[in-house]
XYZ file of C-alpha atoms in Angstrom:
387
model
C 0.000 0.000 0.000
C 1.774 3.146 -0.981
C 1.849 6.145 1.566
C 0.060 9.764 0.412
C 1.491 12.632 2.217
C 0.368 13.734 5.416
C -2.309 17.049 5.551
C -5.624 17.555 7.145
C -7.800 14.001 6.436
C -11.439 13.337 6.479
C -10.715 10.014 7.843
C -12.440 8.484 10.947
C -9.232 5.937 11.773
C -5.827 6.150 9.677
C -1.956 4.883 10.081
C 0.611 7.676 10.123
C 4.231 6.172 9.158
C 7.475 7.864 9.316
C 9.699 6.346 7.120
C 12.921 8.188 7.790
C 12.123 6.549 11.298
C 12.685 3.158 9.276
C 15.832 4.398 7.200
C 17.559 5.459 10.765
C 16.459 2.097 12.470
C 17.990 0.009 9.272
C 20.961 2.489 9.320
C 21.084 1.333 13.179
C 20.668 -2.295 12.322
C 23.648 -2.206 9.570
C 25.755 -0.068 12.380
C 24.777 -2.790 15.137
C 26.016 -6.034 12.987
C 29.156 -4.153 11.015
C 30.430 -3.666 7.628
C 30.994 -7.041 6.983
C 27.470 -8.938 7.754
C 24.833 -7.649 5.216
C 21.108 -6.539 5.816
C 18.065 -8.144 4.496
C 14.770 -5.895 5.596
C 11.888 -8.197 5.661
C 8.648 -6.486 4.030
C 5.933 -9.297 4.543
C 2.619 -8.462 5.006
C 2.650 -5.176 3.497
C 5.491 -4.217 5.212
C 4.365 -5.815 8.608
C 1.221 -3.314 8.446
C 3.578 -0.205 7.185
C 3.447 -0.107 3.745
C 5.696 -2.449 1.390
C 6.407 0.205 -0.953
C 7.710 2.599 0.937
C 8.955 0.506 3.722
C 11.848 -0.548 0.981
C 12.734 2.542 -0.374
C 13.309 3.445 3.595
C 15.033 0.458 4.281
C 17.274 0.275 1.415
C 18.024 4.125 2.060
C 19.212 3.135 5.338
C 21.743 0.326 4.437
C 19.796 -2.842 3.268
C 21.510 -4.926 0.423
C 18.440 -7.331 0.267
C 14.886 -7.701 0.757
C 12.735 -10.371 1.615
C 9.509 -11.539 0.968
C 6.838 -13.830 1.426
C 5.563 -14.927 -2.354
C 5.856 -14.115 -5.450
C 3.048 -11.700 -5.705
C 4.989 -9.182 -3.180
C 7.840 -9.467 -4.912
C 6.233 -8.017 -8.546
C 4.981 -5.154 -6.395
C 8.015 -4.140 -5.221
C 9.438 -4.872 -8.967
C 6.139 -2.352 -10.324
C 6.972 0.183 -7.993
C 11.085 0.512 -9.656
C 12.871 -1.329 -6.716
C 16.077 -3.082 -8.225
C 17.162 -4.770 -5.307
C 17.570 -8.244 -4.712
C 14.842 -9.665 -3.089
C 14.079 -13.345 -2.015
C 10.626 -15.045 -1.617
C 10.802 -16.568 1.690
C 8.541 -19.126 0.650
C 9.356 -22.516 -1.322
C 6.949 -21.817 -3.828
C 5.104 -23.888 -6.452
C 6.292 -25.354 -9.747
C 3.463 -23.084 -11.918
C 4.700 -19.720 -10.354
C 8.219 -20.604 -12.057
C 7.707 -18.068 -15.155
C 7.183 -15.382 -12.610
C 9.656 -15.265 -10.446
C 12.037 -15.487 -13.277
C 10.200 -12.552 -15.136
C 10.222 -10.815 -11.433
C 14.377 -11.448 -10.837
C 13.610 -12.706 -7.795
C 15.661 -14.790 -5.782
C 13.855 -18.183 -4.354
C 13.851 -20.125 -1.660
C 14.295 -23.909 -2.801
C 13.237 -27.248 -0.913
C 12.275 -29.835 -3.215
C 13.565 -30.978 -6.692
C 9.874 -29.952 -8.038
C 10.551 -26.810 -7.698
C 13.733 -26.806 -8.938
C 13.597 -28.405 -11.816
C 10.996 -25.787 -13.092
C 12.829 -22.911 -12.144
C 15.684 -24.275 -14.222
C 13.500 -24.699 -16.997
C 11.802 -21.093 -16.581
C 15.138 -20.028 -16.576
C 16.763 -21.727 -19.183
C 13.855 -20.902 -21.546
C 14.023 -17.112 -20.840
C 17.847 -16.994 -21.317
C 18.179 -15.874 -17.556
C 20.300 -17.329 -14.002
C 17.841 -16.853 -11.254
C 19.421 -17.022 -7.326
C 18.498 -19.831 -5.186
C 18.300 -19.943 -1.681
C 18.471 -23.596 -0.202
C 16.280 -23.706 3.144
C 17.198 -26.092 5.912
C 15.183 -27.440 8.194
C 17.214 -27.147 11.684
C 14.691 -27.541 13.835
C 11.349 -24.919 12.596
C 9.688 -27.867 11.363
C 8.051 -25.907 8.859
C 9.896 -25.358 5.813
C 13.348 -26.885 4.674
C 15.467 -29.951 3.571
C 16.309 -32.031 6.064
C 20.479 -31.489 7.259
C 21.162 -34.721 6.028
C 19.420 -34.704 2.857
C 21.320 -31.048 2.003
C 24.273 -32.002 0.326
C 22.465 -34.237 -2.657
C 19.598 -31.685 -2.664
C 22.770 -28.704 -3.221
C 24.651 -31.468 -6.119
C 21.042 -31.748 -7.655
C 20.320 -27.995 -7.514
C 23.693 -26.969 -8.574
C 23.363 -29.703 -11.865
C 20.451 -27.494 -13.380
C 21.384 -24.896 -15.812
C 19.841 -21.245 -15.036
C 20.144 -21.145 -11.518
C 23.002 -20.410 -9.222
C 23.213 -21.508 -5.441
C 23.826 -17.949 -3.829
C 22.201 -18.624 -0.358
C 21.456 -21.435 2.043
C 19.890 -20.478 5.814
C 17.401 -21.809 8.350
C 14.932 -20.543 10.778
C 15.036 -20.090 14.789
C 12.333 -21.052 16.092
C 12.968 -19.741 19.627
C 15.662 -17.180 19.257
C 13.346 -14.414 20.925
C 13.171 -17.325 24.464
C 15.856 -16.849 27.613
C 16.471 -20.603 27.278
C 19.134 -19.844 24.576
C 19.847 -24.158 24.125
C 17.459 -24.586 21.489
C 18.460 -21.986 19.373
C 22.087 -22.583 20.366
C 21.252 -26.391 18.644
C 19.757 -25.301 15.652
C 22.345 -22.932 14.976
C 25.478 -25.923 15.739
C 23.271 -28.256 12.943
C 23.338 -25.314 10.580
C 26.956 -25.116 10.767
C 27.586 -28.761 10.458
C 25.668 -28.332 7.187
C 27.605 -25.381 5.665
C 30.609 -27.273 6.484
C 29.433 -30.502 4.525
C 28.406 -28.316 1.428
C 31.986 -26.409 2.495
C 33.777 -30.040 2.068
C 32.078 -31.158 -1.177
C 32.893 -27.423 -3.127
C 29.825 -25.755 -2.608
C 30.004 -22.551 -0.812
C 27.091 -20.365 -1.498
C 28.489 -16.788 -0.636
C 25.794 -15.915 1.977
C 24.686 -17.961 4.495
C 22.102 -16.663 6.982
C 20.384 -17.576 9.838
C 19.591 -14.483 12.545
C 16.247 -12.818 12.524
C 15.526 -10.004 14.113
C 16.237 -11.834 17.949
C 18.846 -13.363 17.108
C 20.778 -10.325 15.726
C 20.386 -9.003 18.573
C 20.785 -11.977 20.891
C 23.213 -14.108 18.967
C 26.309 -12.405 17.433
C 27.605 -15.725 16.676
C 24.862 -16.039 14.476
C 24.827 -13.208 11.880
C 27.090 -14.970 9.908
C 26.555 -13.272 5.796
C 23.608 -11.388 6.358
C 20.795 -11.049 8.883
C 17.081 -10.926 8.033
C 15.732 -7.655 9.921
C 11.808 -7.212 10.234
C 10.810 -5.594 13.383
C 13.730 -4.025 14.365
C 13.761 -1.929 11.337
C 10.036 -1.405 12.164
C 11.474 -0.073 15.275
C 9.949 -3.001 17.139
C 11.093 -4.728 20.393
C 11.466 -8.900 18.930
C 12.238 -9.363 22.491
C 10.934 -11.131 26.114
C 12.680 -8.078 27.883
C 13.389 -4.312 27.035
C 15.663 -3.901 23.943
C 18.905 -1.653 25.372
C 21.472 -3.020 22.080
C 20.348 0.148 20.220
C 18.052 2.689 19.957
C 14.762 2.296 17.625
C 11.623 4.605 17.127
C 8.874 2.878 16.222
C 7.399 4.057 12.787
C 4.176 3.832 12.998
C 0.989 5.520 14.620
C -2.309 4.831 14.729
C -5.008 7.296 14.873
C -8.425 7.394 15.170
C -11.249 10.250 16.139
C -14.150 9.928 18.376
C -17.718 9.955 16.876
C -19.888 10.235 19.902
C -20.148 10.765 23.528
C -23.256 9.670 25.414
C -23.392 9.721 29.091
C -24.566 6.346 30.841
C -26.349 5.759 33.813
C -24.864 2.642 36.454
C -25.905 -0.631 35.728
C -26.288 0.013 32.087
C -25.005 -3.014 29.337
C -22.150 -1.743 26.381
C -21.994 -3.921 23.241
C -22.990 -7.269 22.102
C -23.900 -9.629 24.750
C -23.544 -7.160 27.706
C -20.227 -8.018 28.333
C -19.541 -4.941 30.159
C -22.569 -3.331 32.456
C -21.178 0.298 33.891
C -20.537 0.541 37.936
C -21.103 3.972 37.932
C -22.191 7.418 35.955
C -19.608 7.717 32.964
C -19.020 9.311 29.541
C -18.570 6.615 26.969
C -17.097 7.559 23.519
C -17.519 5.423 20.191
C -14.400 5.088 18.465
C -15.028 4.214 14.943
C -12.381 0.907 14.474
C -12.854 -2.640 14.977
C -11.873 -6.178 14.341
C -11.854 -5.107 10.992
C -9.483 -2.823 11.693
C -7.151 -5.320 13.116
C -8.080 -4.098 16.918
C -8.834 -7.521 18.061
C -11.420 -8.671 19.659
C -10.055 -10.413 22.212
C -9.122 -6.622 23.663
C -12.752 -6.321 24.882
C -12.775 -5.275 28.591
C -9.123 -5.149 28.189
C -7.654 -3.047 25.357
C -6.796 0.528 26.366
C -6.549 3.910 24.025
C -4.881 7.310 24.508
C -7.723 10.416 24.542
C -6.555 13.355 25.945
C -3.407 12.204 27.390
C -4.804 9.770 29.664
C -5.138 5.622 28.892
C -8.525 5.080 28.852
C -10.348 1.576 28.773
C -12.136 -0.459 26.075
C -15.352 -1.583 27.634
C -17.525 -4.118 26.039
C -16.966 -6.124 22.881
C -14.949 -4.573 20.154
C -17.230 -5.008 17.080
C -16.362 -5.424 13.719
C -16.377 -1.416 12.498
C -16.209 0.353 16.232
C -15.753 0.089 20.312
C -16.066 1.888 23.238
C -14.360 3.281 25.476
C -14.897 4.918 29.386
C -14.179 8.171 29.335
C -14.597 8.144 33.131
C -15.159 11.997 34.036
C -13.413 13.188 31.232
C -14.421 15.976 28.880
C -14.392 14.830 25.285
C -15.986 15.519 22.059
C -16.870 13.865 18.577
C -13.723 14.723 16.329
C -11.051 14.601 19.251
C -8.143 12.278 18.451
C -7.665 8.614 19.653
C -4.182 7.254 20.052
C -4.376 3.588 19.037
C -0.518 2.499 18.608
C 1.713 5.396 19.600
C 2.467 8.850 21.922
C 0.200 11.337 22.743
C 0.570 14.086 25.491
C 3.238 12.566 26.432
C 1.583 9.437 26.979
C 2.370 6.066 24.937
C 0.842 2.497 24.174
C 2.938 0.511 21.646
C 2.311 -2.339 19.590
C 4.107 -4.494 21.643
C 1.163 -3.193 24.400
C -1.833 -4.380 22.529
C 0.643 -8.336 21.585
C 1.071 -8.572 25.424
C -2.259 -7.444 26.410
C -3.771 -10.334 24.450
C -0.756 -12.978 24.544
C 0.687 -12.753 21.254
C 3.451 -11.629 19.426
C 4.186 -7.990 18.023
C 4.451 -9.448 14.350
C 0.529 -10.315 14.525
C -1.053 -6.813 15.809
C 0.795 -4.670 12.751
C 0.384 -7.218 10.157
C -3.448 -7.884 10.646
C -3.765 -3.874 10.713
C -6.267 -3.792 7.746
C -6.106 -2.446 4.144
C -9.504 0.134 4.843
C -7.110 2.138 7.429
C -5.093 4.765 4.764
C -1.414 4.984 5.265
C -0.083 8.223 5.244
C 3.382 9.693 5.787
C 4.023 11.202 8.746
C 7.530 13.061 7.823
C 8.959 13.654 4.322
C 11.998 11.541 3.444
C 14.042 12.480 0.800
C 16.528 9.951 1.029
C 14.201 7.461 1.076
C 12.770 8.325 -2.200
C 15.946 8.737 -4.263
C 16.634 5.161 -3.930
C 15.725 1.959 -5.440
């Protein structure tokens, strides 16, 4: 979703983003892991909520040599919008999307000779060398070839004409956890792979395996290049307070009341009652949802800035709007609500909202939903000059 610039809006709820906040946290990022270990911004998900589009041109301004994402389809939007620079589909992909990612130049992630074998032959048959990535499967369970069946799959891969072997990685699984042995174990059978491949003459020139924990976490780990997503988001990926470096978070989310109605005690809010006032209050409609991506599981327990103060979701956030207790508060239709971000000198993050309904950081920006505009918050010239 591309970003217009920021002025006056006649929007009810909207996303501001600052994306020379993203160039400086990338710039950060490439400062924190040194010359020598390249970065790869992850843009999933729309940019994890912030915009794909100009979440690159930010990121790349900043320092990244790479970026990654999750199929083919984000890839040729990064391609339509002029970006040149490498990019990987972190996904293994299917044998008909073959012609694409050639005709995209992407880079892609390979786990089975399927695969492959038609991106040789999409290659071969537009006169092109397309990157592979070989994924192993250390311990995610998810994705990957298995460490021992690596070296064949690498001979096989390396046999077909058109591509070129220029990555193999893996995926922690519990880098962000302070019981470091799993990670510590996936990370020991990754190495015992690149040293097989190492022994047999294949050496793919970038091997990575650090996400955004782990490049914080695990310095052994950064190895050729480190995949950054929420730390260029300006994003904590971690169980504790993130002190490595300093971040601003990039993006703000805004909303405006609609209307104030005063309610007696004892009264019922929402579907099903769920919340029944204990006293005289002001209660203000705030016109974002589920929808939205406010989820519904912050019913009774979500909380939004108005007027400087954190003030409480009551009842169950619907689909298109919620409430909120204004307590004794004076408030009007039109005044701002602070959804993600400072106001008054008052804050609620995204990582907030994750631990105020048990999940993770990645899932509150990237379910924030394509009816909320983006719009930039600052002007970044160096972000737009690149590609």
């Amino acid at each position: 979703m591309a970003l217009v610039p920021a002025v006056k809006n006649s929007w009810n709820a909207w996303i501001e983003v600052d994306a020379s906040a993203i160039r400086r946290n990338t710039s950060a990022v490439c400062d924190f892991v040194g010359a020598n270990v390249r970065v790869m911004a992850i843009l999933k998900a729309d940019g994890y909520g912030h915009g794909a589009v100009a979440a690159a041109r930010a990121a790349i301004a900043g320092g990244a040599s790479w970026l990654g994402v999750a199929n083919v389809q984000e890839g040729a939007e990064l391609r339509a919008a002029g970006l040149t620079a490498p990019i990987l589909i972190l996904s293994c992909g299917l044998p008909h999307q073959a012609a694409e990612v050639v005709e995209q130049d992407l880079a892609q992630t390979l786990t089975s000779e399927e695969m492959a074998t038609a991106l040789s032959q999409a290659a071969v048959a537009a006169g092109r060398e397309i990157s592979a990535h070989i994924k192993v499967d250390t311990g995610m369970g998810r994705l990957g070839v298995w460490p021992h069946e690596v070296l064949s799959f690498a001979q096989l891969v390396s046999a077909l004409p058109g591509l070129r072997i220029e990555g193999v990685y893996s995926h922690l699984a519990t880098a962000d956890h302070d019981d470091t042995a799993y990670a510590l174990g996936q990370a020991q059978r990754f190495q015992e792979v690149v040293a097989e491949l190492d022994a047999h003459g294949i050496r793919p020139p970038l091997r990575h395996l650090a996400n955004s924990a782990a490049t914080v976490c695990f310095p052994e780990m950064r190895l050729d290049m480190v995949r950054a997503g929420l730390l260029i988001y300006g994003l904590n990926p971690l169980c504790r307070e993130l002190t490595e470096m300093r971040l601003a978070a990039a993006l703000t989310w805004k909303s405006r009341i609609v209307c104030v109605k005063r309610v007696p005690t004892g009264h019922p809010l929402s579907y099903n009652g769920l919340y029944v006032t204990e006293r005289p209050t002001r209660v203000a409609t705030v016109p974002v949802g589920y929808a939205d991506g406010f989820p519904r599981a912050l019913s009774n327990v979500g909380r939004v800035l108005i007027g400087g103060r954190r003030c409480p979701v009551v009842g169950a956030v619907c689909m298109d709007q919620m409430l909120v207790d204004l307590g004794d508060m004076e408030a009007k239709a039109g005044d701002e609500v602070v959804l993600i971000g400072e106001q008054m000198g008052e804050q609620i993050t995204a990582n907030d909202l994750a631990d105020a309904q048990r999940t993770v950081v990645h899932e509150i920006v990237a379910r924030l939903g394509k009816r909320l505009p983006r719009i930039e918050r600052m002007e970044d010239p160096a972000a737009g000059e690149q590609s």
